[in-house]
C-alpha positions as CSV (number, residue, x, y, z in Angstrom):
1,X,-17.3,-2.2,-7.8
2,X,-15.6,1.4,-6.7
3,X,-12.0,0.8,-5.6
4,X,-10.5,3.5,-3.7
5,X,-6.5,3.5,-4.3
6,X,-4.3,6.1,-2.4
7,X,-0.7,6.5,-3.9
8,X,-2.2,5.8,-7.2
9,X,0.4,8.0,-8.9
10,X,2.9,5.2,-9.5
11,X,3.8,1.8,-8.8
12,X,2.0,-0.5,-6.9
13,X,-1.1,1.9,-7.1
14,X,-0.9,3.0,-10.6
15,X,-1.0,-1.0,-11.7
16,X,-3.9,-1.5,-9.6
17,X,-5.7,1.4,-10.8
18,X,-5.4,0.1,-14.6
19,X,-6.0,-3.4,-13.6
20,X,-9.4,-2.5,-11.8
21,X,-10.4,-0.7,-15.3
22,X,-9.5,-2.9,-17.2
23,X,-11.5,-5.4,-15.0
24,X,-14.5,-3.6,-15.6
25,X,-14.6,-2.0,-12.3
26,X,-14.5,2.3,-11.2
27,X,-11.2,3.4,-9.7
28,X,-10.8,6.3,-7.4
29,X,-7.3,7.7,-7.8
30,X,-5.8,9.1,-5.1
31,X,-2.3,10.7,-5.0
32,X,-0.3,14.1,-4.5
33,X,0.6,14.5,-7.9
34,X,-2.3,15.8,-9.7
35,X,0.0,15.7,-12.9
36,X,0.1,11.9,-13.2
37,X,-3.1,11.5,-11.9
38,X,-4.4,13.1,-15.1
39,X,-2.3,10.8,-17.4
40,X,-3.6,8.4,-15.6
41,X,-7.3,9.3,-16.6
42,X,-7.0,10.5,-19.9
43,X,-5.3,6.7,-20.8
44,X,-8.2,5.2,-18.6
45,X,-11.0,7.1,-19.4
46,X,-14.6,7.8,-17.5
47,X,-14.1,5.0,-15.0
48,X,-11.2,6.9,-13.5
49,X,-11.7,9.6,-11.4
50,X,-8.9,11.5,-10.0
51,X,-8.4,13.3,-6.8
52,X,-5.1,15.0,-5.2
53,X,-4.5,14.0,-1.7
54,X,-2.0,13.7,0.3
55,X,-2.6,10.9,3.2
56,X,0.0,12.7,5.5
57,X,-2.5,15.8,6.0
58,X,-5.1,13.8,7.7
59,X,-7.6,16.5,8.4
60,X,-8.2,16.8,4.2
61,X,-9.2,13.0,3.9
62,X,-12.6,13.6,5.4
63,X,-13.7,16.6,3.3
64,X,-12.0,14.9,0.0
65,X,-14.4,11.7,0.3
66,X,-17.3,13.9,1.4
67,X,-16.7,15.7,-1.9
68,X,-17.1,12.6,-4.5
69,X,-19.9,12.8,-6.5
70,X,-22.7,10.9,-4.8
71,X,-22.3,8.2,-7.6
72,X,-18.6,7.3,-6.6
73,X,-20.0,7.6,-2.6
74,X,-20.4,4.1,-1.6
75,X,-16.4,2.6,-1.8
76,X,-16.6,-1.3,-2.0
77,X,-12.9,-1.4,-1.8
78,X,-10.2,1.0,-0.1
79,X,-6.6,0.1,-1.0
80,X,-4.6,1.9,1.4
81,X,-1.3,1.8,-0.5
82,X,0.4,4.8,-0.6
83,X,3.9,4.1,1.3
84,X,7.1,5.1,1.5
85,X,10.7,3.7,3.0
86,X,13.2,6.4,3.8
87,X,17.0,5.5,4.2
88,X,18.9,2.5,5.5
89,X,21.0,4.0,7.8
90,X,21.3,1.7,11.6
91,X,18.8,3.7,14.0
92,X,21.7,5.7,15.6
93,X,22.5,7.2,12.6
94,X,19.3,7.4,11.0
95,X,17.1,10.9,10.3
96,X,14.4,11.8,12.8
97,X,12.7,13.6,10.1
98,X,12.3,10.4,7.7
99,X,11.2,8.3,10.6
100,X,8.8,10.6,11.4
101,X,7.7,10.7,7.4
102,X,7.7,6.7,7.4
103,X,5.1,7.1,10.2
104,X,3.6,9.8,8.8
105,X,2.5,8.2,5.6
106,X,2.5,4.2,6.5
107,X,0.5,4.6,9.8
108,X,-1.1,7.7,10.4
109,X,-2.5,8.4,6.7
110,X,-3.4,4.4,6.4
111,X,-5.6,4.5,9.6
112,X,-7.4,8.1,9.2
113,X,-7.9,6.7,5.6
114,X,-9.4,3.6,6.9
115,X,-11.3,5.7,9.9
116,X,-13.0,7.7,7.5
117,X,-14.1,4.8,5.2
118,X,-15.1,2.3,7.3
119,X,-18.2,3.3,8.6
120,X,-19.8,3.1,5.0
121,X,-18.6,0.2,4.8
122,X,-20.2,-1.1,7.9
123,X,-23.6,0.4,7.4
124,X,-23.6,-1.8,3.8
125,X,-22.1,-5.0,5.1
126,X,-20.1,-4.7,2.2
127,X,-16.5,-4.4,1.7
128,X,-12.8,-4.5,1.8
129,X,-10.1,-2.7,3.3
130,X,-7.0,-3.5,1.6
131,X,-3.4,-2.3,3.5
132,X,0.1,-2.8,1.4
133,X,2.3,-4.1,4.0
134,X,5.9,-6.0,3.3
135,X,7.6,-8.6,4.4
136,X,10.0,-6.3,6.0
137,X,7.0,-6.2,9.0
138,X,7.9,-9.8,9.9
139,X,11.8,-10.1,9.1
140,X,14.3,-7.2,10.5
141,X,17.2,-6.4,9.0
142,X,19.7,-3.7,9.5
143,X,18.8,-0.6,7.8
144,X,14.9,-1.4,8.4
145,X,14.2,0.2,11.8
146,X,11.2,2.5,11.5
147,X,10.2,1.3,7.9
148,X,10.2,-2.4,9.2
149,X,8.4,-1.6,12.5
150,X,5.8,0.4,10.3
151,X,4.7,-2.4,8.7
152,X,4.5,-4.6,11.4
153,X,2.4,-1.6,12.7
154,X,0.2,-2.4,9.1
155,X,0.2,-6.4,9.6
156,X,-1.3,-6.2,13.1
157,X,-3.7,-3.2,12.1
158,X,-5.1,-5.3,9.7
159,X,-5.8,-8.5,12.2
160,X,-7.2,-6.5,14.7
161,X,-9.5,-4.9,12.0
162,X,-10.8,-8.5,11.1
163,X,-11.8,-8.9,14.8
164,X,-13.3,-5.8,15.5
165,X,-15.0,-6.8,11.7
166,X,-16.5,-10.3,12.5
167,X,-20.0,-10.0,12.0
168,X,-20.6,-6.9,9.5
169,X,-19.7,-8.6,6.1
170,X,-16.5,-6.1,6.1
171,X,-12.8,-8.0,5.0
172,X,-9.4,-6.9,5.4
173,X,-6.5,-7.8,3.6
174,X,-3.0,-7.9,4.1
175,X,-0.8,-7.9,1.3
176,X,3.3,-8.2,2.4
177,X,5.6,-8.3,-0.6
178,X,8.8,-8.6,-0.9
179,X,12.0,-7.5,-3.4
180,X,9.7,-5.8,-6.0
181,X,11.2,-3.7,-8.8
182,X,10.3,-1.1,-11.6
183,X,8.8,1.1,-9.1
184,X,10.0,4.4,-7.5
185,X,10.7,2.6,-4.0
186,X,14.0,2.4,-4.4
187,X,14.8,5.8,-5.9
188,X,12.5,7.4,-2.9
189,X,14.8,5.4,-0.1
190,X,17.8,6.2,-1.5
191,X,17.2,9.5,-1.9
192,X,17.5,9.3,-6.0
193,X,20.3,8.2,-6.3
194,X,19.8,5.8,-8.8
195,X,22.8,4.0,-9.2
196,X,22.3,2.8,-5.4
197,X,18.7,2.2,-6.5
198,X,20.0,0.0,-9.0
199,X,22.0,-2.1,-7.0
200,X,19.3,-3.4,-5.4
201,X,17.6,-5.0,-8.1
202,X,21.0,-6.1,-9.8
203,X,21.4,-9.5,-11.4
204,X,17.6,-10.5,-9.9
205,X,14.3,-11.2,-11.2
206,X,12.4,-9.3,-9.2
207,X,8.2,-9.1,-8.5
208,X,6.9,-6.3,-10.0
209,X,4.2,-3.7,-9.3
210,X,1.9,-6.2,-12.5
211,X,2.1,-8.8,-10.4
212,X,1.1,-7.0,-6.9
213,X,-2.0,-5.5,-8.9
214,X,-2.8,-8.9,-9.5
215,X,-2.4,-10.5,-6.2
216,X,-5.0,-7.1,-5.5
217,X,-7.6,-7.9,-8.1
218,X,-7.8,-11.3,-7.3
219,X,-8.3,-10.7,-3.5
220,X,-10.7,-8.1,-4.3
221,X,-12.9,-10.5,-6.7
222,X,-13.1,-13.4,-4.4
223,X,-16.8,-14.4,-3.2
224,X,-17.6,-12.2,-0.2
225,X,-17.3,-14.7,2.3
226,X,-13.9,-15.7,1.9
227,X,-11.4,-13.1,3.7
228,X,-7.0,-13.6,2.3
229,X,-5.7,-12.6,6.0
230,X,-2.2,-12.1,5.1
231,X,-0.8,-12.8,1.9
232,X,3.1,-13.3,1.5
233,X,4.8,-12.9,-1.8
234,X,8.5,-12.8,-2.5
235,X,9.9,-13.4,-6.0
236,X,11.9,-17.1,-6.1
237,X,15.6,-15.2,-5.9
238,X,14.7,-13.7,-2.6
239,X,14.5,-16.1,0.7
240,X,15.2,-15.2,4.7
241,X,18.6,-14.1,5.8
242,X,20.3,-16.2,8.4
243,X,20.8,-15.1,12.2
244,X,23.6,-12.3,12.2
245,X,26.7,-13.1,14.3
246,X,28.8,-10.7,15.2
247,X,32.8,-12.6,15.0
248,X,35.4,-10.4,17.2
């Protein structure tokens, strides 16, 4: 199986890239930090292949795929999880220019990335499309604003790609999870500050990005006619915030 992973850098994507590997499977790397990326495949070897990208410039994905070697060509998997929350600021305070990053990256890059794959896909009747989501796409809360709304964007994506799918063999996945730690997410929203980045995760148990690799790999390794929808996760400390009243 080739899996192709965008924000495969760190995180969520760098777990899933080793846990593909290790599975036995090819993993291309995708990711603007060419650096990491060749960490990444001089720990994992031949069945990594690296490529810098950068979702947000759309017009580079298609030349970037056309320019795999024509033995990493045919992706059985795309994992479209590179993703990024910005700030947590209420809307009338928040920056245009991280909003317009959030989309940027969590919408725009995820569908051109999807755009460009698909047809293979189709032509096969073989594959998955794979889109990192959060549970932030079904529950507001203040501070969420564009990052929430781009995952509901990501949710809905992926249900109306199962009905425009129906009939070609092709799955899509949405995986949603919630308070995960020992990833940059934090760090990245809060502009690195990392005492504020810390806060977050204080006195929980957290997911972490092991455990969303694995919630991938299983997906991914399920018989072919059996399709995970939506898939929710949260770790046991986490649960839903009541209805805000506001007391005068």
């Amino acid at each position: 199986m080739i899996v192709l992973i965008t924000g495969a850098s760190s995180g969520f994507g760098e777990a899933m890239a080793r846990r593909f590997v290790q599975g036995g499977h090819r993993v291309i790397a995708a990711a603007r930090r060419s650096d990491k990326l060749a960490a990444l495949a001089a720990e994992l070897g031949a069945a990594l292949l690296p490529i810098t990208l950068d979702v947000t410039q759309t017009d580079t994905i298609p030349a970037a795929l056309a320019a795999l070697p024509a033995e990493w060509q045919a992706i059985d998997v795309l994992i479209n999880n590179a993703g990024l929350a910005l700030g947590t600021a209420p809307a009338q305070q928040a920056s245009l220019l991280d909003w317009d990053t959030m989309i940027s990256t969590n919408n725009r890059g995820l569908v051109h990335m999807t755009h460009a794959v698909l047809p293979g896909m189709v032509a096969r009747r073989s594959g998955l499309v794979m889109n990192l989501g959060s549970v932030a796409g079904s529950y507001a809360y203040p501070g969420g604003n564009v990052y929430g709304a781009s995952k509901a964007f990501v949710d809905h994506f992926t249900l109306n790609l199962r009905a425009d799918l129906a009939g070609t063999g092709v799955r899509a996945t949405n995986i949603a999870p919630g308070l995960c730690g020992g990833t940059e997410f934090s760090q990245v929203r809060y502009k690195w500050d990392e005492a504020a980045a810390a806060k977050v995760y204080q006195g929980t148990q957290p997911l972490t990005a092991q455990d969303i690799a694995e919630t991938a790999y299983w997906i991914a390794t399920l018989p072919s006619h059996i399709n995970i929808n939506n898939i929710e996760l949260m770790p046991v400390c986490q649960s839903f915030a009541g209805m805000a009243i506001t007391r005068e």
